[in-house]
Coordinates of C-alpha atoms and ligand atoms in Angstrom, one line a residue:
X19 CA -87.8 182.9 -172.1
X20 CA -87.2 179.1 -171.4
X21 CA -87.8 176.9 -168.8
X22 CA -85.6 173.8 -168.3
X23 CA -87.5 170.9 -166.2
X24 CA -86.7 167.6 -165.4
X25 CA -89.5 165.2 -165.9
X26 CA -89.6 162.0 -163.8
X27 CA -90.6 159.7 -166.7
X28 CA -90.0 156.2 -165.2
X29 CA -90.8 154.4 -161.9
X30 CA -88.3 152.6 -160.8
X31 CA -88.6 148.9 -160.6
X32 CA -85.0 148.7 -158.1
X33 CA -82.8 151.3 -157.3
X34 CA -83.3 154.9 -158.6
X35 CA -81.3 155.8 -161.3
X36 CA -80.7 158.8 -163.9
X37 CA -82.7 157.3 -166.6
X38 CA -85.5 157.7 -164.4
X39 CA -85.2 161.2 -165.7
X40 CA -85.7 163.8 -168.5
X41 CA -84.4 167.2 -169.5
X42 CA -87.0 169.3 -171.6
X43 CA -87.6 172.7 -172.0
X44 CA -91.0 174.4 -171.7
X45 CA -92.6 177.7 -171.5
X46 CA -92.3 180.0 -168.9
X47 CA -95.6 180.3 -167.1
X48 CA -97.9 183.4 -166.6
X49 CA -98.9 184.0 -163.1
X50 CA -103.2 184.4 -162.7
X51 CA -104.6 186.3 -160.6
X52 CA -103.2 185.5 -157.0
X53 CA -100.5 183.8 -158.8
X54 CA -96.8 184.7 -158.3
X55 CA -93.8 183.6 -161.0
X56 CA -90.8 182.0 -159.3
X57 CA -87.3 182.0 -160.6
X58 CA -85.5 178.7 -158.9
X59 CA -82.1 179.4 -156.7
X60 CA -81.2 176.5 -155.1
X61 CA -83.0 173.3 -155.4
X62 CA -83.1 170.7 -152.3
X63 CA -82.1 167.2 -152.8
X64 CA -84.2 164.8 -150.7
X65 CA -84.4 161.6 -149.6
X66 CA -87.9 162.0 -149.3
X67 CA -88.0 162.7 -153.1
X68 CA -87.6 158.8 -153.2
X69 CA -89.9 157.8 -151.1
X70 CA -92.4 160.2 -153.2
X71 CA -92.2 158.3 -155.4
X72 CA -93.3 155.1 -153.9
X73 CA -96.4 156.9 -152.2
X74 CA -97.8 156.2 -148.5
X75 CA -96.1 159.5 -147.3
X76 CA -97.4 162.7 -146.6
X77 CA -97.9 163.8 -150.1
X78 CA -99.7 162.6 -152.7
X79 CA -97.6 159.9 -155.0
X80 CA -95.1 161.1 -158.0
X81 CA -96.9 160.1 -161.4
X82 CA -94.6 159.1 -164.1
X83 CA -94.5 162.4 -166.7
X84 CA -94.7 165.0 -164.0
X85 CA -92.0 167.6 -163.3
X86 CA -90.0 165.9 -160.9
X87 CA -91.5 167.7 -157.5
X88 CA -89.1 169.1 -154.8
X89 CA -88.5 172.7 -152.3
X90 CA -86.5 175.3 -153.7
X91 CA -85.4 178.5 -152.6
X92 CA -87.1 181.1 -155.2
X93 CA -87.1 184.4 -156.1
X94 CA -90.4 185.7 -156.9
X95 CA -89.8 187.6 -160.6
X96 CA -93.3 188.7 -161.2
X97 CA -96.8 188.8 -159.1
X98 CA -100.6 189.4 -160.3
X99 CA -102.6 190.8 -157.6
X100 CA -100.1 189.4 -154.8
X101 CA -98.8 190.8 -151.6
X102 CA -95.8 189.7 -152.1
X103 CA -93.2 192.0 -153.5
X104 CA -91.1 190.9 -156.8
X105 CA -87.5 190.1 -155.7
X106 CA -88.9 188.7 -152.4
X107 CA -86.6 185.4 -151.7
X108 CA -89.2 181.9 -150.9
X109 CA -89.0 178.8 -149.3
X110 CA -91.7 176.8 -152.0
X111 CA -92.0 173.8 -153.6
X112 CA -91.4 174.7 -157.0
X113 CA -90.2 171.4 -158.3
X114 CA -87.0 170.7 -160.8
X115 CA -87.2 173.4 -163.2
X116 CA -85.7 177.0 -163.4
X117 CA -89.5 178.7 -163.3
X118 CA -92.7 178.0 -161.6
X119 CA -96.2 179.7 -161.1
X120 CA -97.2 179.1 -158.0
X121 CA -100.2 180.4 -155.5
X122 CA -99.5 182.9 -153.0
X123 CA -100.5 180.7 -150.2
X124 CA -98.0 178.3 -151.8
X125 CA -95.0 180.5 -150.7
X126 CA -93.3 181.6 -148.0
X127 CA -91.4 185.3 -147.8
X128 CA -88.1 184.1 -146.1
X129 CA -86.4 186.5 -143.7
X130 CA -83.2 186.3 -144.7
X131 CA -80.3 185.8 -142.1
X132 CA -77.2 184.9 -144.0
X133 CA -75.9 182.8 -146.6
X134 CA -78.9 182.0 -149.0
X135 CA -77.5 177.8 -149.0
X136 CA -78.0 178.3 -145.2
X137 CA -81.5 179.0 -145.8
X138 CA -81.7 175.3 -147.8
X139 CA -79.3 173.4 -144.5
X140 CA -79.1 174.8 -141.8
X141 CA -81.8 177.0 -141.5
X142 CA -84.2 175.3 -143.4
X143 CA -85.9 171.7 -143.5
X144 CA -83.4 170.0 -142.5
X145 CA -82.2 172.2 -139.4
X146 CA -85.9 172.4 -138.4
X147 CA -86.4 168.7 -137.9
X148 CA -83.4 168.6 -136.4
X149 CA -84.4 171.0 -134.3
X150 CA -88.3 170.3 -133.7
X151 CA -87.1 166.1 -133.8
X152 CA -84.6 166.4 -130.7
X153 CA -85.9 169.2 -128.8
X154 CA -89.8 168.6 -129.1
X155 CA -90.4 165.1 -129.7
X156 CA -86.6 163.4 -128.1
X157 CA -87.2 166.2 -125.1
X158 CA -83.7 165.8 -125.0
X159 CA -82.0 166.6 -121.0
X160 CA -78.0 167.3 -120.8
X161 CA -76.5 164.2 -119.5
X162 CA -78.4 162.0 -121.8
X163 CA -76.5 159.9 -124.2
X164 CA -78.0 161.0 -127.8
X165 CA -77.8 158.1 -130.6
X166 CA -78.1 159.9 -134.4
X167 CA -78.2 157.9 -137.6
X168 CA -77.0 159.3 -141.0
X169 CA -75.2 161.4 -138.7
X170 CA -73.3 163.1 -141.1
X171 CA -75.9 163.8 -143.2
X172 CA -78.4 167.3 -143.0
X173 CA -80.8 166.7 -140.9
X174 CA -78.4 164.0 -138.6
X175 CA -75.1 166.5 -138.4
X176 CA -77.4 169.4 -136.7
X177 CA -78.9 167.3 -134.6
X178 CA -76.0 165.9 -133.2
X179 CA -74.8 169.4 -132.8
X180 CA -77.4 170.6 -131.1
X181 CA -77.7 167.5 -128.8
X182 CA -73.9 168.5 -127.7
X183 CA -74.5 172.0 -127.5
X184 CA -77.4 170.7 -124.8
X185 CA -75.3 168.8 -122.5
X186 CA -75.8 165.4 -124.0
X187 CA -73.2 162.7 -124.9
X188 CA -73.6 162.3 -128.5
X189 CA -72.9 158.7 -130.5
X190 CA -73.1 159.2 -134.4
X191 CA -73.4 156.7 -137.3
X192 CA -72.1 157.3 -140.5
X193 CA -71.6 155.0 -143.8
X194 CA -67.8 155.6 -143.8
X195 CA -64.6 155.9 -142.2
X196 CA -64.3 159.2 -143.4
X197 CA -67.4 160.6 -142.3
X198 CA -67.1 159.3 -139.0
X199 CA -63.5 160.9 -138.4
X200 CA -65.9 164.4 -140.0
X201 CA -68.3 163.8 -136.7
X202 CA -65.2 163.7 -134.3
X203 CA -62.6 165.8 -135.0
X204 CA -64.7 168.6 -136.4
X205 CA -68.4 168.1 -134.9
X206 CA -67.6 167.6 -131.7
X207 CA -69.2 163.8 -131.2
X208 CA -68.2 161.5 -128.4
X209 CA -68.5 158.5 -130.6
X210 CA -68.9 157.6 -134.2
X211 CA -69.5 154.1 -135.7
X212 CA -69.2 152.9 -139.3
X213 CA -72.8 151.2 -140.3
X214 CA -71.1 149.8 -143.4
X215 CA -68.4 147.7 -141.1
X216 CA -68.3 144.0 -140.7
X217 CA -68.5 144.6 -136.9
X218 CA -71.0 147.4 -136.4
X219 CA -73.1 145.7 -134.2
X220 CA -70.6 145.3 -132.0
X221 CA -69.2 148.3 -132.4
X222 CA -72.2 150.1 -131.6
X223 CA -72.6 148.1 -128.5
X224 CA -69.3 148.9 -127.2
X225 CA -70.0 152.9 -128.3
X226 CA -72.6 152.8 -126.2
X227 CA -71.6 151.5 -122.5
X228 CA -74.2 152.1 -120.7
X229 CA -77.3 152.5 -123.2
X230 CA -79.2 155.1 -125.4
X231 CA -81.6 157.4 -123.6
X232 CA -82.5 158.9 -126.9
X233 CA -82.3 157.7 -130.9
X234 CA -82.6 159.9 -133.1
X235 CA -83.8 157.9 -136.5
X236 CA -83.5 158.7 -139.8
X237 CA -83.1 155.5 -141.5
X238 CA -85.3 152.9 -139.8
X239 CA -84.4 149.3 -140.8
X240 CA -81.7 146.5 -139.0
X241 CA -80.1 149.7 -137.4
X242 CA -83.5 151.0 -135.2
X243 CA -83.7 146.8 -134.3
X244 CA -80.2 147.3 -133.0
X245 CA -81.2 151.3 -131.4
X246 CA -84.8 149.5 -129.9
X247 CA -82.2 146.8 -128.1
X248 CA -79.7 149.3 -126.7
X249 CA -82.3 151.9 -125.7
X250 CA -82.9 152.6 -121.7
X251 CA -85.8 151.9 -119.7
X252 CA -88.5 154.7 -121.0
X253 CA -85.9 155.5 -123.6
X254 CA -87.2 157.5 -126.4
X255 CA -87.3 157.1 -130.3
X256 CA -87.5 160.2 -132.7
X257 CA -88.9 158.6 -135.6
X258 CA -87.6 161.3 -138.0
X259 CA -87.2 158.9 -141.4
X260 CA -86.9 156.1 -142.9
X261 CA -83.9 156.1 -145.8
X262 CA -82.8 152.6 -145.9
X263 CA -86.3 151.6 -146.9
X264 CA -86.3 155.0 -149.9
X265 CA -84.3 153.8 -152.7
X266 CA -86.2 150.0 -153.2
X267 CA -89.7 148.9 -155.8
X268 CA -90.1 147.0 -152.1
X269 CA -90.1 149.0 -148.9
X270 CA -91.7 146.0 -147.1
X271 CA -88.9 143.5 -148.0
X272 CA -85.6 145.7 -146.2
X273 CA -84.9 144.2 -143.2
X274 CA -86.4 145.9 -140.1
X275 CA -87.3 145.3 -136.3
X276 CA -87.9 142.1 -134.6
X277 CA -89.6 141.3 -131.4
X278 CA -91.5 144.4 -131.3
X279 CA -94.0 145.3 -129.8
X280 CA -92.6 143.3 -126.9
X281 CA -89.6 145.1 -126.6
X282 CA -91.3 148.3 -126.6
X283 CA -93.5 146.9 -123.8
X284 CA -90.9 145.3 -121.1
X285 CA -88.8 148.9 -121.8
X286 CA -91.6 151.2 -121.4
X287 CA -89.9 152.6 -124.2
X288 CA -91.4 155.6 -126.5
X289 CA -91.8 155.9 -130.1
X290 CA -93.0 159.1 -132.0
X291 CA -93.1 160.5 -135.7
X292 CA -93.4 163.8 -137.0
X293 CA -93.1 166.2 -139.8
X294 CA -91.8 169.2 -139.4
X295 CA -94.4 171.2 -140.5
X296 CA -96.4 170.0 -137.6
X297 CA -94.3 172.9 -136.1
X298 CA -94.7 175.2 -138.1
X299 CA -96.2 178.2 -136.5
X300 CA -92.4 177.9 -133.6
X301 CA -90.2 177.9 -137.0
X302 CA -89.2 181.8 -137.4
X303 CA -88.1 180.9 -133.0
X304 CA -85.9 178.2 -134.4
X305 CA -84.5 179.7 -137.2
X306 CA -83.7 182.5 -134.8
X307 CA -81.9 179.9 -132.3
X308 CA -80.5 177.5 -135.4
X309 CA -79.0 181.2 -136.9
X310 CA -77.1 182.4 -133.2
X311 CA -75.8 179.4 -132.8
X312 CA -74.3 179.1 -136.3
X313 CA -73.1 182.5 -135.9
X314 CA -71.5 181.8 -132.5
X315 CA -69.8 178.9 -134.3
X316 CA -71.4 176.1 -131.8
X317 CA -73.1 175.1 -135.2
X318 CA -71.1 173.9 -137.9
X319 CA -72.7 174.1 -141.2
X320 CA -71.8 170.8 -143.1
X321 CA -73.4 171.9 -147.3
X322 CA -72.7 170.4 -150.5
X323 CA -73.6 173.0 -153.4
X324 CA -73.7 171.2 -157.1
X325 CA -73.7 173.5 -160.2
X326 CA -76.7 173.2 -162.5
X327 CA -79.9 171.9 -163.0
X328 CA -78.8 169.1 -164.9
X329 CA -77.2 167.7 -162.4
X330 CA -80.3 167.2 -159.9
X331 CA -80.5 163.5 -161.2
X332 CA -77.2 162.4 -160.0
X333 CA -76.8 164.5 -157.2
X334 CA -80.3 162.3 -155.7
X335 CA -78.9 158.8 -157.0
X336 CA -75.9 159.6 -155.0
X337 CA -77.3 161.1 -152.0
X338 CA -79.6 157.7 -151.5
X339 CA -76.2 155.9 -152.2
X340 CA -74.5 158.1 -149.2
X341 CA -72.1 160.0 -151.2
X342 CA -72.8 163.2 -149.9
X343 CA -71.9 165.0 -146.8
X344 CA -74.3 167.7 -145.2
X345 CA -76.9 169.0 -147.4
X346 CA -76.8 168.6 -150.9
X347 CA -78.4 171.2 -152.6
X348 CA -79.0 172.1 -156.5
X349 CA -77.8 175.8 -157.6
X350 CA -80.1 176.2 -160.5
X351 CA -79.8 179.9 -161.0
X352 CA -77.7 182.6 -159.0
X353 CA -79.1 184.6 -155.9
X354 CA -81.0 187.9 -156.6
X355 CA -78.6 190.8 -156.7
Ligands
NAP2 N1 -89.7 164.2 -140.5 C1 -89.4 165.2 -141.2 O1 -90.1 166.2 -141.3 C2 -88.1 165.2 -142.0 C3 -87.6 166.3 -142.6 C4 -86.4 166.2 -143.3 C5 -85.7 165.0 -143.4 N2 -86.3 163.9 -142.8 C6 -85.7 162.6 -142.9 O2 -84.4 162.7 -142.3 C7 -83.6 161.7 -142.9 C8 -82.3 162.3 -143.4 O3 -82.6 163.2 -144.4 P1 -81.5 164.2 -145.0 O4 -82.2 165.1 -145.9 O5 -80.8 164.8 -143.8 O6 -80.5 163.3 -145.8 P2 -79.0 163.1 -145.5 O7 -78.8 162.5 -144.2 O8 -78.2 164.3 -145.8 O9 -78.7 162.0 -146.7 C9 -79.1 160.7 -146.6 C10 -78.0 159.8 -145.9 O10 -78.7 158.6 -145.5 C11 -77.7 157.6 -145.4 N3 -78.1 156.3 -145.9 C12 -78.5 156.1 -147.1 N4 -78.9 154.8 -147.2 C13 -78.8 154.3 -146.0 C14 -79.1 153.0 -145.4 N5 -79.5 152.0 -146.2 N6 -78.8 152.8 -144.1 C15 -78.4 153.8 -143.4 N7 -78.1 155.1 -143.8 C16 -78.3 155.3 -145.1 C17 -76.4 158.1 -146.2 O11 -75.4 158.3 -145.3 P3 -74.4 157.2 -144.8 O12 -73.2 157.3 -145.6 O13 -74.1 157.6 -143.4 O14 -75.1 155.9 -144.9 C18 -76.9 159.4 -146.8 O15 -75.9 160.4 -146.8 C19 -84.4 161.0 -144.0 O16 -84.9 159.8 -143.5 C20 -85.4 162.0 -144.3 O17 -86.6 161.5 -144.9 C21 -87.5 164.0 -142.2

């Protein structure tokens, strides 16, 4: 049996791109003992897999010649001395390849609640810090008005979503036209406002009459400067991620916020990061709540689904250029029948 993986075999000096990568085959690991084999389903595509590459996260830093690292949703095909039954579908981080030995206490048995992709979107990392993002660390209240970047992106279109479903009025920003007519006709969003405008500065202002109680931040840069100076008195700032400062050899050199921490000061204003795994012990609770209100239709489920290992490359230059919508996810192998 074979196993296709892409390499990462080049760090980029600029912008990511698909030469950064390599297709080989390899062999098709035996588990040890406490060991299972995974068979790869659906890969995730990341931003994060950018910024892994340019290290200070919470992982250790991509070296040049490993097999490119990323979560999958895997079906365990064989097990050596495991609890963990063969055909059992995980959440892991297998990496890009279609097979990967992994330890036990590297997986996790997901229950599954629908649709496998929902399990990659919705339901997985990018619902959850959605989720965990607005309802922990925003402490979002209805009647608030909700600001989401890459708001028609994963993590940005649930939490947008669930900041409606809470009572809140909801302002999006999105990197088209397009997407932004996606957040109001069909995701229920008050307002929606084109980052890649001449006028989006202004824009944004006028979106936002009377302030932002919460921003929800998932690409840092000139747009939090222009979130810090709309935000409320003891408005609050759900430092979620970072993409505009991903896809550069320079994080340091994007443009980012001014006059802080001043500004932060004279607002009694409140800035917090997390990971979602910080909240890991509540997830099977929100997958629960994430799963009713996707079955009651107050969630809309925005995914992308690309055919083929091969294609993991472009689907990641793209996604850090904006060309996707929802989660864009990797089928590398069909589901378990
Ligand atoms: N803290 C956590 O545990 C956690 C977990 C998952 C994800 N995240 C973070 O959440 C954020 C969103 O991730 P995702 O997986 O949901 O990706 P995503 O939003 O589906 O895709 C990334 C989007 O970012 C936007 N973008 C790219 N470059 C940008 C720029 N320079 N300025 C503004 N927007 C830009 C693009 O949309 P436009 O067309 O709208 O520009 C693109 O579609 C990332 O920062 C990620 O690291 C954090």
């Amino acid at each position: 049996m074979r196993n296709r993986q892409i390499l990462y075999v080049h760090r980029p000096e600029e912008r990511l791109s698909v030469d950064d990568f390599e297709l080989v085959e390899g062999a098709v690991g035996q588990p040890g003992p406490g060991q299972v084999l995974c068979r790869t389903i659906l890969l995730s595509v990341d931003p994060a897999n950018r910024a892994w590459m340019q290290g200070r996260t919470y992982r250790d830093q991509l070296a040049e010649g490993d097999v490119m690292a990323g979560f999958t949703l895997s079906e365990v095909v064989a097990d050596n001395g495991t609890n963990i039954p063969v055909g059992s579908v995980v959440a892991c981080a297998a990496g890009w390849q279609e097979y990967a030995v992994l330890h036990a206490r590297e997986v996790s048995v997901v229950p599954v609640l629908g649709p496998l992709t929902h399990h990659v979107s919705a339901l997985g990392i990018t619902g959850l810090a959605a989720y965990f993002g607005l309802l922990r660390v925003g402490g979002v209240k209805g009647g608030e008005t909700v600001l989401v970047s890459a708001a028609a992106g994963a993590t940005g279109s649930v939490a947008g979503q669930i900041a409606r479903l809470k009572g809140c009025r909801v302002v999006g920003i999105a990197g088209s036209d397009r997407k932004c007519r996606l957040l109001l006709d069909e995701l229920g969003f008050d307002a929606a406002v084109d980052h890649r405008s001449a006028g989006f500065a202004d824009d944004l202002r006028r979106a936002c009459p009377d302030g932002v109680d919460v921003y929800f931040d998932n690409v840092g840069g000139a747009t939090l400067d222009l979130a810090l100076r709309l935000l409320k008195q003891h408005g609050r700032v759900v430092c979620c991620g970072a993409v505009s400062q991903y896809d550069t050899g320079d994080p340091a050199s994007v443009e980012g916020v001014r006059g802080v921490p001043g500004l932060v000061v004279t607002k009694r204003l409140r800035l917090e990061g997390f990971i979602v795994s910080d909240f890991a012990g509540d997830w099977p609770v929100a997958v629960r709540d994430l799963a009713g209100w996707v079955a009651s239709g107050d969630i809309t489920v925005l995914e992308e689904v690309v055919e083929g290992l091969e294609t993991a490359p472009q689907a990641l230059v793209g996604l850090l250029a904006g060309d996707n919508i929802g989660k864009r996810m990797v089928r590398v192998g069909p589901d378990p029948v």
